[in-house]
C-alpha cells in the first residue's frame, strides 16, 4: 500500500502545480474581449487590459506605455471612423503630448510681455459680437406661371437663426411675407416649434399680377418667433427687390442674409391724438382716444377701416385691454372714446399703455397700421406726455403722437 499512496500524493501535487501554472498564465494574459458602447460606438478599455490589438489600431504597431488608456479615458475620435466604427489604417492617431504642443503654440519671450489680458478679452468679445450680429440666412425661390398669369414664391427654409427663448435656447419661427409697395398680398407660414433651422417649404401663388409689373415689386419677409404669452419676437427682416430678375427662364433659387429690423417712425404711418389723466386719489388712469389723421391706405379701394386697441401693461405684463369702434373708409378718423383703467400699484413707474391702430377686414386677419407706446421708458413724445401727467395729476393733457411701424 505504500507505493500506491506515494503515487497518489505525487499525482495530486502534479495536478495542483499544473492548476497554479494555468492560473498564473491566465492572470498574465489579456482577456479576449473589449467593451464597446453600442449607442455611441465608443470603445472603453479597463485599466488592466494591455492588449496590443486595440480597437481601430494597426495590428503590427505596438503601443508605448505612455499611450495606455486609463480607467476614465475614452476614444472619442468618432469623426475619423468609417461606417463600421474603425479607424482607417493610413491615419495615425496623434498622441496626447503632440496635441498639447499643437494646441499651445510657442510664444517668444519678447512677445509674451506685449500680450495683456485686455487684448485677449477684446478679441473674444469681438467674436461674440460678430455671432450676435448674424441673424441667419433665408432661402426662397421665385417664378412666374404664364399659363395662370400668377406670381409664385416658395419659402424654402431659414438657417442659423438666433435663440429668442433664453430658457430653452431655441425659437418657434415663422415668416410673414408682404409684396410691396401696395401691400395687397400678405401671407405667412406655419409655426415650427423649437428649431433654429426651420424647413418650411411652403409655396404661395399670387394671381392678378401681370408679368410686366413684376419688375416693380419688392418682397418683404419678416422672420418672427411665436410667443404664446406675449407679443411675438421679431428676429429680423429681408427686403428683396425684383428689379433685374428675369423670370422667363423658369424658377430662380435665392438666398439672403437676415438683417435686423429697422423700426422707424414716419409720417407715412399717421398720427394719433391721445388725452391722459391720472387720478392719484382713486389710483385710476383715464385714457381718451380722440382722433387719427393721415393714416396710410391699406385697402384696394385706397381707404382704411381703422379702430384702436388700447392695452394696459404692468411690469411688461398686459393686465387690461379695450378697443374703439370701427370707422369706415377714412384716413382721418374721429373716435372720442373714453376708457378708465384701475392701476394695481401706487404711481405710474411700472405702468405703460400701448395703442394699436388696426385696419378692420372681414375677409382676412386685421392688420396693424401703426403702433404707439406711452410710458416712463418710452422715447420721444410718448415719454414726455407720460412725464407731464405724473407731474400734474388730475389734469387732462392731450398730445398728438407719430405712429411707428407695428
GROMACS .gro file of C-alpha atoms in nm, residues 108-299:
model
  192
  108UNK     CA    1   0.872   8.419  -2.791
  109UNK     CA    2   0.977   8.574  -2.465
  110UNK     CA    3   0.978   8.928  -2.608
  111UNK     CA    4   0.619   8.889  -2.726
  112UNK     CA    5   0.480   8.748  -2.402
  113UNK     CA    6   0.501   9.082  -2.227
  114UNK     CA    7   0.309   9.261  -2.505
  115UNK     CA    8   0.008   9.026  -2.470
  116UNK     CA    9  -0.224   9.154  -2.198
  117UNK     CA   10  -0.550   9.016  -2.056
  118UNK     CA   11  -0.731   9.319  -2.201
  119UNK     CA   12  -0.627   9.228  -2.555
  120UNK     CA   13  -0.739   8.868  -2.508
  121UNK     CA   14  -1.071   8.985  -2.365
  122UNK     CA   15  -1.126   9.228  -2.652
  123UNK     CA   16  -1.062   8.959  -2.913
  124UNK     CA   17  -1.309   8.720  -2.752
  125UNK     CA   18  -1.569   8.995  -2.716
  126UNK     CA   19  -1.536   9.085  -3.083
  127UNK     CA   20  -1.601   8.727  -3.185
  128UNK     CA   21  -1.912   8.713  -2.963
  129UNK     CA   22  -2.039   9.040  -3.110
  130UNK     CA   23  -1.995   8.902  -3.461
  131UNK     CA   24  -2.203   8.600  -3.368
  132UNK     CA   25  -2.479   8.816  -3.220
  133UNK     CA   26  -2.496   9.037  -3.530
  134UNK     CA   27  -2.562   8.738  -3.756
  135UNK     CA   28  -2.934   8.660  -3.765
  136UNK     CA   29  -2.923   8.371  -4.011
  137UNK     CA   30  -2.998   8.318  -4.380
  138UNK     CA   31  -3.329   8.290  -4.565
  139UNK     CA   32  -3.365   8.058  -4.866
  140UNK     CA   33  -3.652   8.107  -5.113
  141UNK     CA   34  -3.740   8.087  -5.482
  142UNK     CA   35  -3.947   8.296  -5.726
  143UNK     CA   36  -4.109   8.212  -6.058
  144UNK     CA   37  -4.391   8.328  -6.286
  145UNK     CA   38  -4.665   8.100  -6.417
  146UNK     CA   39  -4.754   8.238  -6.761
  147UNK     CA   40  -5.048   7.999  -6.810
  148UNK     CA   41  -5.225   8.113  -6.493
  149UNK     CA   42  -5.076   8.465  -6.501
  150UNK     CA   43  -4.963   8.422  -6.142
  151UNK     CA   44  -4.651   8.509  -5.945
  152UNK     CA   45  -4.522   8.220  -5.730
  153UNK     CA   46  -4.298   8.242  -5.421
  154UNK     CA   47  -4.163   7.937  -5.238
  155UNK     CA   48  -4.026   7.995  -4.886
  156UNK     CA   49  -3.785   7.703  -4.854
  157UNK     CA   50  -3.602   7.736  -4.521
  158UNK     CA   51  -3.403   7.951  -4.283
  159UNK     CA   52  -3.070   7.857  -4.125
  160UNK     CA   53  -2.874   7.960  -3.816
  161UNK     CA   54  -3.148   8.168  -3.654
  162UNK     CA   55  -3.075   8.316  -3.310
  163UNK     CA   56  -3.242   8.170  -3.000
  164UNK     CA   57  -3.520   8.402  -2.881
  165UNK     CA   58  -3.617   8.187  -2.580
  166UNK     CA   59  -3.344   8.222  -2.318
  167UNK     CA   60  -3.463   7.923  -2.113
  168UNK     CA   61  -3.479   7.659  -2.388
  169UNK     CA   62  -3.217   7.836  -2.607
  170UNK     CA   63  -3.433   7.786  -2.917
  171UNK     CA   64  -3.707   7.960  -3.117
  172UNK     CA   65  -4.053   7.891  -3.264
  173UNK     CA   66  -4.004   8.062  -3.600
  174UNK     CA   67  -4.249   8.157  -3.872
  175UNK     CA   68  -4.235   8.406  -4.161
  176UNK     CA   69  -4.466   8.683  -4.278
  177UNK     CA   70  -4.431   8.796  -4.637
  178UNK     CA   71  -4.574   9.110  -4.800
  179UNK     CA   72  -4.549   9.222  -5.161
  180UNK     CA   73  -4.462   9.592  -5.171
  181UNK     CA   74  -4.540   9.867  -5.247
  182UNK     CA   75  -4.919   9.818  -5.240
  183UNK     CA   76  -4.926   9.562  -4.955
  184UNK     CA   77  -5.232   9.393  -5.108
  185UNK     CA   78  -5.079   9.046  -5.087
  186UNK     CA   79  -4.987   8.929  -4.736
  187UNK     CA   80  -4.918   8.568  -4.634
  188UNK     CA   81  -4.746   8.380  -4.354
  189UNK     CA   82  -4.605   8.034  -4.297
  190UNK     CA   83  -4.690   7.788  -4.024
  191UNK     CA   84  -4.504   7.797  -3.692
  192UNK     CA   85  -4.228   7.537  -3.650
  193UNK     CA   86  -4.158   7.453  -3.286
  194UNK     CA   87  -3.818   7.457  -3.115
  195UNK     CA   88  -3.580   7.487  -3.408
  196UNK     CA   89  -3.313   7.728  -3.529
  197UNK     CA   90  -3.308   7.578  -3.881
  198UNK     CA   91  -3.674   7.568  -3.985
  199UNK     CA   92  -3.762   7.398  -4.316
  200UNK     CA   93  -4.095   7.549  -4.426
  201UNK     CA   94  -4.110   7.455  -4.797
  202UNK     CA   95  -4.437   7.644  -4.847
  203UNK     CA   96  -4.549   7.781  -5.183
  204UNK     CA   97  -4.767   8.091  -5.224
  205UNK     CA   98  -4.935   8.180  -5.555
  206UNK     CA   99  -5.044   8.538  -5.622
  207UNK     CA  100  -5.295   8.581  -5.904
  208UNK     CA  101  -5.374   8.900  -6.090
  209UNK     CA  102  -5.014   9.026  -6.113
  210UNK     CA  103  -4.916   9.097  -6.475
  211UNK     CA  104  -4.567   8.991  -6.578
  212UNK     CA  105  -4.486   9.348  -6.681
  213UNK     CA  106  -4.536   9.466  -6.320
  214UNK     CA  107  -4.317   9.203  -6.153
  215UNK     CA  108  -4.004   9.416  -6.200
  216UNK     CA  109  -4.161   9.692  -5.984
  217UNK     CA  110  -4.234   9.469  -5.685
  218UNK     CA  111  -4.037   9.420  -5.363
  219UNK     CA  112  -4.065   9.110  -5.143
  220UNK     CA  113  -4.063   9.191  -4.772
  221UNK     CA  114  -4.001   8.895  -4.538
  222UNK     CA  115  -4.034   8.932  -4.159
  223UNK     CA  116  -3.893   8.642  -3.956
  224UNK     CA  117  -4.062   8.608  -3.616
  225UNK     CA  118  -4.062   8.372  -3.317
  226UNK     CA  119  -4.401   8.275  -3.177
  227UNK     CA  120  -4.465   8.360  -2.811
  228UNK     CA  121  -4.779   8.223  -2.650
  229UNK     CA  122  -4.783   8.462  -2.355
  230UNK     CA  123  -4.679   8.796  -2.511
  231UNK     CA  124  -4.607   8.965  -2.844
  232UNK     CA  125  -4.415   8.755  -3.093
  233UNK     CA  126  -4.043   8.835  -3.108
  234UNK     CA  127  -3.913   8.985  -3.431
  235UNK     CA  128  -3.591   8.809  -3.536
  236UNK     CA  129  -3.521   9.017  -3.848
  237UNK     CA  130  -3.630   9.102  -4.200
  238UNK     CA  131  -3.531   9.067  -4.565
  239UNK     CA  132  -3.608   9.315  -4.845
  240UNK     CA  133  -3.568   9.172  -5.195
  241UNK     CA  134  -3.640   9.399  -5.497
  242UNK     CA  135  -3.740   9.207  -5.811
  243UNK     CA  136  -3.592   9.464  -6.047
  244UNK     CA  137  -3.342   9.298  -6.278
  245UNK     CA  138  -3.473   8.946  -6.206
  246UNK     CA  139  -3.559   8.761  -6.529
  247UNK     CA  140  -3.833   8.503  -6.466
  248UNK     CA  141  -3.896   8.399  -6.827
  249UNK     CA  142  -3.646   8.111  -6.794
  250UNK     CA  143  -3.823   7.949  -6.500
  251UNK     CA  144  -3.769   7.924  -6.125
  252UNK     CA  145  -3.481   8.110  -5.963
  253UNK     CA  146  -3.335   7.994  -5.630
  254UNK     CA  147  -3.221   8.274  -5.399
  255UNK     CA  148  -3.081   8.329  -5.050
  256UNK     CA  149  -3.034   8.646  -4.849
  257UNK     CA  150  -2.885   8.733  -4.510
  258UNK     CA  151  -3.143   8.828  -4.247
  259UNK     CA  152  -3.098   9.184  -4.123
  260UNK     CA  153  -3.207   9.349  -3.802
  261UNK     CA  154  -3.548   9.508  -3.844
  262UNK     CA  155  -3.541   9.884  -3.878
  263UNK     CA  156  -3.835  10.010  -3.670
  264UNK     CA  157  -3.864  10.361  -3.796
  265UNK     CA  158  -4.106  10.636  -3.711
  266UNK     CA  159  -4.250  10.805  -4.017
  267UNK     CA  160  -4.533  11.034  -4.120
  268UNK     CA  161  -4.647  10.754  -4.351
  269UNK     CA  162  -4.789  10.566  -4.051
  270UNK     CA  163  -5.010  10.856  -3.947
  271UNK     CA  164  -5.071  11.033  -3.616
  272UNK     CA  165  -5.289  10.971  -3.311
  273UNK     CA  166  -5.435  11.227  -3.068
  274UNK     CA  167  -5.446  11.093  -2.711
  275UNK     CA  168  -5.560  11.253  -2.386
  276UNK     CA  169  -5.446  11.118  -2.047
  277UNK     CA  170  -5.539  11.196  -1.687
  278UNK     CA  171  -5.401  11.030  -1.374
  279UNK     CA  172  -5.618  11.038  -1.058
  280UNK     CA  173  -5.385  10.981  -0.764
  281UNK     CA  174  -5.669  10.972  -0.510
  282UNK     CA  175  -5.860  10.689  -0.679
  283UNK     CA  176  -5.546  10.544  -0.842
  284UNK     CA  177  -5.705  10.535  -1.187
  285UNK     CA  178  -5.587  10.633  -1.534
  286UNK     CA  179  -5.829  10.790  -1.781
  287UNK     CA  180  -5.743  10.742  -2.148
  288UNK     CA  181  -5.931  10.921  -2.426
  289UNK     CA  182  -5.872  10.821  -2.789
  290UNK     CA  183  -5.966  11.141  -2.974
  291UNK     CA  184  -5.855  11.140  -3.339
  292UNK     CA  185  -5.632  10.980  -3.601
  293UNK     CA  186  -5.507  11.153  -3.915
  294UNK     CA  187  -5.302  11.079  -4.228
  295UNK     CA  188  -5.344  10.705  -4.194
  296UNK     CA  189  -5.192  10.512  -4.489
  297UNK     CA  190  -5.408  10.325  -4.736
  298UNK     CA  191  -5.428   9.957  -4.654
  299UNK     CA  192  -5.713   9.851  -4.881
   0.00000   0.00000   0.00000
